[in-house]
Amino acid sequence: MKIHLTSVFVDDQDKALRFYTDVLGFVKKTEVPLGKDRWLTVVSAEDPDGTELLLEPDGHPAVKPYKAALVKDGIPAASFAVDDVHAEFDRLRELGAHFTQEPLEMGPVTTAVLDDTCGNLIQIVHSK
């Protein structure tokens, strides 16, 4: 068994697609119109057949309070592996990403947390 699809709730699919592709470097995999929303997924450019991330609209009444509580408590909605958190931190900051946690070494892992502009905190991480 392996993870095929996971999702992150976003407040604007167009804005999310721009951020997740233009800033984070993912590529669009699937876009299917579903009324006013879309089934919209991105994948790693390094693994186009790998796990898909669904940029899911946050219209359900339970989602906005859930997202707000996570952000208030500093809890990331997702975590993405990178080769070097410090290098990725510098690259993403150059592209305008706002970080809520600068690179932090915690034993064998280094993490940083950024705002995805769509109502979520996203963690980047690498292990030694």
Coordinates of N, CA and C in Angstrom, one line a residue:
M1 N 0.8 -1.2 0.0 CA 0.0 0.0 0.0 C 0.9 1.2 0.0
K2 N 0.5 2.2 -0.7 CA 1.2 3.5 -0.8 C 0.2 4.7 -0.9
I3 N 0.7 5.8 -0.5 CA -0.2 7.0 -0.6 C -0.3 7.4 -2.1
H4 N -1.5 7.5 -2.5 CA -1.8 7.9 -3.9 C -2.1 9.4 -4.0
L5 N -2.9 9.9 -3.1 CA -3.4 11.2 -3.1 C -3.6 11.8 -1.7
T6 N -3.2 13.0 -1.5 CA -3.5 13.7 -0.3 C -4.0 15.1 -0.7
S7 N -4.5 15.8 0.3 CA -5.0 17.2 -0.1 C -4.6 18.2 0.9
V8 N -4.7 19.4 0.4 CA -4.6 20.6 1.3 C -5.8 21.5 0.9
F9 N -6.5 22.0 1.9 CA -7.6 22.9 1.6 C -7.1 24.3 1.3
V10 N -7.6 24.9 0.2 CA -7.2 26.2 -0.2 C -8.4 27.1 -0.4
D11 N -8.1 28.4 -0.2 CA -9.2 29.4 -0.3 C -9.4 29.9 -1.7
D12 N -8.5 29.6 -2.6 CA -8.6 30.1 -4.0 C -7.7 29.1 -4.8
Q13 N -8.3 28.3 -5.7 CA -7.6 27.3 -6.5 C -6.6 28.0 -7.4
D14 N -7.0 29.1 -8.1 CA -6.0 29.7 -9.0 C -4.8 30.2 -8.3
K15 N -5.0 30.9 -7.2 CA -3.9 31.4 -6.4 C -3.0 30.2 -5.9
A16 N -3.7 29.2 -5.4 CA -3.0 28.0 -4.9 C -2.1 27.4 -6.0
L17 N -2.7 27.2 -7.2 CA -2.0 26.6 -8.3 C -0.7 27.5 -8.7
R18 N -0.9 28.8 -8.7 CA 0.3 29.6 -9.0 C 1.4 29.5 -7.9
F19 N 1.0 29.4 -6.6 CA 1.9 29.3 -5.5 C 2.6 27.9 -5.6
Y20 N 1.8 26.9 -5.7 CA 2.4 25.6 -5.6 C 3.2 25.2 -6.8
T21 N 3.0 25.9 -8.0 CA 3.8 25.6 -9.2 C 4.9 26.7 -9.3
D22 N 4.6 27.9 -9.3 CA 5.6 29.0 -9.5 C 6.6 29.2 -8.4
V23 N 6.1 28.9 -7.2 CA 7.0 29.1 -6.0 C 7.6 27.8 -5.5
L24 N 6.7 26.9 -5.2 CA 7.2 25.6 -4.6 C 7.8 24.7 -5.7
G25 N 7.4 24.8 -6.9 CA 8.0 24.0 -8.0 C 7.3 22.8 -8.4
F26 N 6.1 22.6 -7.9 CA 5.3 21.4 -8.3 C 4.8 21.6 -9.7
V27 N 4.3 20.6 -10.4 CA 3.7 20.7 -11.7 C 2.3 20.3 -11.7
K28 N 1.4 20.9 -12.5 CA 0.0 20.5 -12.5 C -0.1 19.2 -13.2
K29 N -0.9 18.3 -12.5 CA -1.1 16.9 -13.0 C -2.5 16.8 -13.6
T30 N -3.5 17.2 -12.9 CA -4.9 17.0 -13.3 C -5.7 18.2 -13.0
E31 N -6.6 18.5 -14.0 CA -7.5 19.6 -13.9 C -8.8 19.2 -14.5
V32 N -9.9 19.0 -13.7 CA -11.2 18.6 -14.2 C -12.2 19.5 -13.6
P33 N -13.0 20.2 -14.5 CA -14.0 21.2 -14.0 C -15.1 20.4 -13.3
L34 N -15.5 21.0 -12.1 CA -16.5 20.4 -11.3 C -17.4 21.6 -10.8
G35 N -18.2 22.1 -11.7 CA -19.0 23.3 -11.4 C -18.1 24.5 -11.3
K36 N -18.3 25.2 -10.1 CA -17.5 26.4 -9.9 C -16.0 26.0 -9.5
D37 N -15.8 24.8 -9.0 CA -14.5 24.4 -8.6 C -13.9 23.4 -9.6
R38 N -12.7 22.9 -9.3 CA -12.1 21.9 -10.1 C -11.4 20.8 -9.3
W39 N -11.3 19.6 -9.9 CA -10.4 18.6 -9.3 C -9.0 19.0 -9.8
L40 N -8.2 19.5 -9.0 CA -7.0 20.2 -9.4 C -5.8 19.6 -8.5
T41 N -4.9 18.8 -9.2 CA -3.8 18.2 -8.5 C -2.5 18.7 -9.0
V42 N -1.5 18.7 -8.2 CA -0.1 18.9 -8.5 C 0.7 17.7 -8.0
V43 N 1.9 17.6 -8.6 CA 2.9 16.5 -8.3 C 4.3 17.1 -8.3
S44 N 5.2 16.4 -7.6 CA 6.6 16.8 -7.7 C 7.1 16.7 -9.1
A45 N 7.9 17.7 -9.5 CA 8.5 17.7 -10.8 C 9.5 16.5 -10.9
E46 N 10.0 16.1 -9.8 CA 11.0 15.0 -9.7 C 10.3 13.6 -9.8
D47 N 9.0 13.6 -9.5 CA 8.3 12.3 -9.5 C 6.8 12.5 -10.0
P48 N 6.7 12.8 -11.4 CA 5.4 13.1 -12.0 C 4.4 12.0 -11.8
D49 N 4.8 10.8 -11.6 CA 3.8 9.7 -11.4 C 3.7 9.3 -9.9
G50 N 4.2 10.2 -9.0 CA 4.1 9.9 -7.6 C 2.8 10.5 -7.0
T51 N 2.9 10.7 -5.7 CA 1.7 11.1 -4.9 C 1.2 12.5 -5.4
E52 N -0.1 12.6 -5.6 CA -0.7 13.8 -6.0 C -1.2 14.6 -4.8
L53 N -1.1 15.9 -4.9 CA -1.6 16.8 -3.9 C -2.8 17.5 -4.5
L54 N -4.0 17.3 -3.9 CA -5.2 17.9 -4.4 C -5.3 19.3 -3.7
L55 N -5.5 20.3 -4.6 CA -5.7 21.7 -4.1 C -7.2 21.8 -3.9
E56 N -7.7 21.4 -2.8 CA -9.1 21.2 -2.5 C -9.8 22.5 -2.0
P57 N -10.9 23.0 -2.6 CA -11.5 24.2 -2.1 C -12.0 24.0 -0.7
D58 N -11.8 25.1 0.1 CA -12.2 25.1 1.5 C -13.6 25.5 1.9
G59 N -14.5 25.3 1.0 CA -15.9 25.8 1.1 C -16.7 25.1 2.2
H60 N -16.4 23.9 2.6 CA -17.2 23.2 3.7 C -17.1 24.1 5.0
P61 N -18.2 24.2 5.7 CA -18.2 25.1 6.9 C -17.2 24.7 8.0
A62 N -16.8 23.4 8.0 CA -15.9 23.0 9.1 C -14.4 23.4 8.8
V63 N -14.2 23.6 7.5 CA -12.8 23.7 7.1 C -12.1 25.0 7.5
K64 N -12.8 26.2 7.4 CA -12.2 27.5 7.7 C -11.8 27.5 9.2
P65 N -12.7 27.1 10.1 CA -12.3 27.1 11.5 C -11.1 26.2 11.8
Y66 N -11.1 25.0 11.1 CA -10.0 24.0 11.3 C -8.7 24.6 10.8
K67 N -8.7 25.2 9.6 CA -7.5 25.9 9.1 C -7.0 27.0 10.0
A68 N -7.9 27.8 10.5 CA -7.6 28.9 11.3 C -6.9 28.5 12.6
A69 N -7.5 27.4 13.2 CA -6.9 26.8 14.5 C -5.5 26.3 14.2
L70 N -5.3 25.6 13.1 CA -4.0 25.1 12.8 C -3.0 26.2 12.7
V71 N -3.3 27.2 11.9 CA -2.4 28.4 11.7 C -2.2 29.1 13.1
K72 N -3.2 29.3 13.9 CA -3.0 30.0 15.2 C -2.0 29.2 16.0
D73 N -2.1 27.9 16.0 CA -1.2 27.1 16.8 C 0.1 26.8 16.2
G74 N 0.3 27.3 14.9 CA 1.6 27.0 14.2 C 1.7 25.6 13.7
I75 N 0.6 24.9 13.4 CA 0.7 23.6 13.0 C 0.6 23.5 11.4
P76 N 1.6 22.9 10.8 CA 1.6 22.8 9.3 C 0.5 21.9 8.9
A77 N -0.1 22.2 7.7 CA -1.2 21.3 7.1 C -0.5 20.2 6.3
A78 N 0.7 20.4 5.9 CA 1.5 19.4 5.1 C 2.9 19.6 5.3
S79 N 3.7 18.5 5.0 CA 5.1 18.6 5.2 C 5.8 18.0 3.9
F80 N 6.7 18.7 3.3 CA 7.3 18.3 2.1 C 8.8 18.1 2.3
A81 N 9.3 17.0 1.8 CA 10.8 16.7 1.9 C 11.6 17.5 0.9
V82 N 12.7 18.1 1.3 CA 13.6 18.7 0.4 C 15.0 18.2 0.7
D83 N 16.0 18.4 -0.2 CA 17.3 18.0 0.0 C 18.1 18.8 1.0
D84 N 17.8 20.1 1.1 CA 18.5 21.0 2.0 C 17.6 22.2 2.4
V85 N 17.1 22.1 3.6 CA 16.2 23.2 4.1 C 16.8 24.6 4.0
H86 N 18.0 24.7 4.3 CA 18.6 26.1 4.3 C 18.6 26.6 2.9
A87 N 19.0 25.8 1.9 CA 19.1 26.2 0.5 C 17.6 26.5 0.0
E88 N 16.7 25.6 0.3 CA 15.3 25.8 -0.1 C 14.7 27.1 0.5
F89 N 15.0 27.3 1.8 CA 14.6 28.5 2.5 C 15.0 29.8 1.7
D90 N 16.3 29.8 1.4 CA 16.8 31.0 0.7 C 16.1 31.1 -0.7
R91 N 16.0 30.0 -1.4 CA 15.3 30.0 -2.8 C 13.9 30.5 -2.7
L92 N 13.2 30.0 -1.7 CA 11.8 30.3 -1.6 C 11.6 31.8 -1.1
R93 N 12.5 32.2 -0.2 CA 12.4 33.6 0.2 C 12.6 34.6 -0.9
E94 N 13.6 34.2 -1.8 CA 13.9 35.0 -3.0 C 12.6 35.1 -3.9
L95 N 11.8 34.1 -3.9 CA 10.6 34.1 -4.7 C 9.4 34.7 -4.0
G96 N 9.6 35.3 -2.7 CA 8.6 36.0 -2.0 C 7.8 35.2 -1.0
A97 N 8.2 34.0 -0.7 CA 7.6 33.2 0.3 C 7.8 33.8 1.7
H98 N 6.7 33.8 2.5 CA 6.8 34.3 3.9 C 6.9 33.1 4.8
F99 N 8.0 33.1 5.6 CA 8.2 32.0 6.5 C 7.8 32.4 7.9
T100 N 7.1 31.5 8.6 CA 6.7 31.7 10.0 C 7.7 31.0 11.0
Q101 N 8.6 30.2 10.4 CA 9.6 29.5 11.2 C 10.8 29.4 10.3
E102 N 11.9 30.1 10.6 CA 13.2 29.9 9.9 C 13.7 28.5 10.1
P103 N 14.7 28.1 9.3 CA 15.3 26.8 9.5 C 15.7 26.5 11.0
L104 N 15.3 25.4 11.4 CA 15.5 25.0 12.8 C 16.0 23.5 12.8
E105 N 17.2 23.3 13.4 CA 17.7 22.0 13.5 C 17.2 21.3 14.8
M106 N 16.6 20.1 14.6 CA 16.1 19.4 15.8 C 16.6 18.0 15.7
G107 N 17.8 17.8 16.3 CA 18.4 16.4 16.2 C 18.7 16.1 14.7
P108 N 18.2 15.0 14.2 CA 18.5 14.5 12.9 C 17.7 15.2 11.8
V109 N 16.8 16.1 12.1 CA 16.0 16.8 11.1 C 16.1 18.3 11.2
T110 N 16.0 18.9 10.0 CA 15.9 20.4 10.0 C 14.6 20.7 9.3
T111 N 13.9 21.7 9.9 CA 12.6 22.1 9.4 C 12.5 23.6 9.2
A112 N 11.6 24.1 8.4 CA 11.2 25.5 8.3 C 9.7 25.5 7.9
V113 N 9.0 26.5 8.2 CA 7.6 26.6 8.0 C 7.2 27.9 7.2
L114 N 6.4 27.7 6.2 CA 6.0 28.9 5.4 C 4.5 29.0 5.2
D115 N 4.0 30.2 4.9 CA 2.6 30.4 4.6 C 2.4 30.2 3.1
D116 N 1.4 29.3 2.8 CA 1.2 29.0 1.4 C 0.3 30.1 0.6
T117 N -0.1 31.1 1.3 CA -0.9 32.2 0.8 C -2.3 31.8 0.6
C118 N -2.7 30.6 0.9 CA -4.1 30.1 0.7 C -4.7 29.6 2.0
G119 N -4.1 30.1 3.2 CA -4.7 29.7 4.5 C -4.0 28.6 5.2
N120 N -2.8 28.2 4.8 CA -2.2 27.0 5.4 C -0.7 27.3 5.7
L121 N -0.2 26.6 6.7 CA 1.2 26.6 6.9 C 1.7 25.3 6.3
I122 N 2.9 25.4 5.7 CA 3.5 24.2 5.1 C 4.9 24.1 5.6
Q123 N 5.3 22.9 6.0 CA 6.6 22.6 6.5 C 7.5 22.0 5.4
I124 N 8.8 22.4 5.4 CA 9.7 21.8 4.6 C 10.7 21.1 5.5
V125 N 11.2 20.0 5.2 CA 12.1 19.2 6.1 C 13.1 18.4 5.3
H126 N 14.3 18.2 6.0 CA 15.2 17.2 5.5 C 15.8 16.5 6.7
S127 N 16.3 15.3 6.5 CA 16.9 14.5 7.5 C 18.4 14.3 7.2
K128 N 19.2 14.3 8.2 CA 20.6 14.1 8.0 C 20.9 12.7 7.7

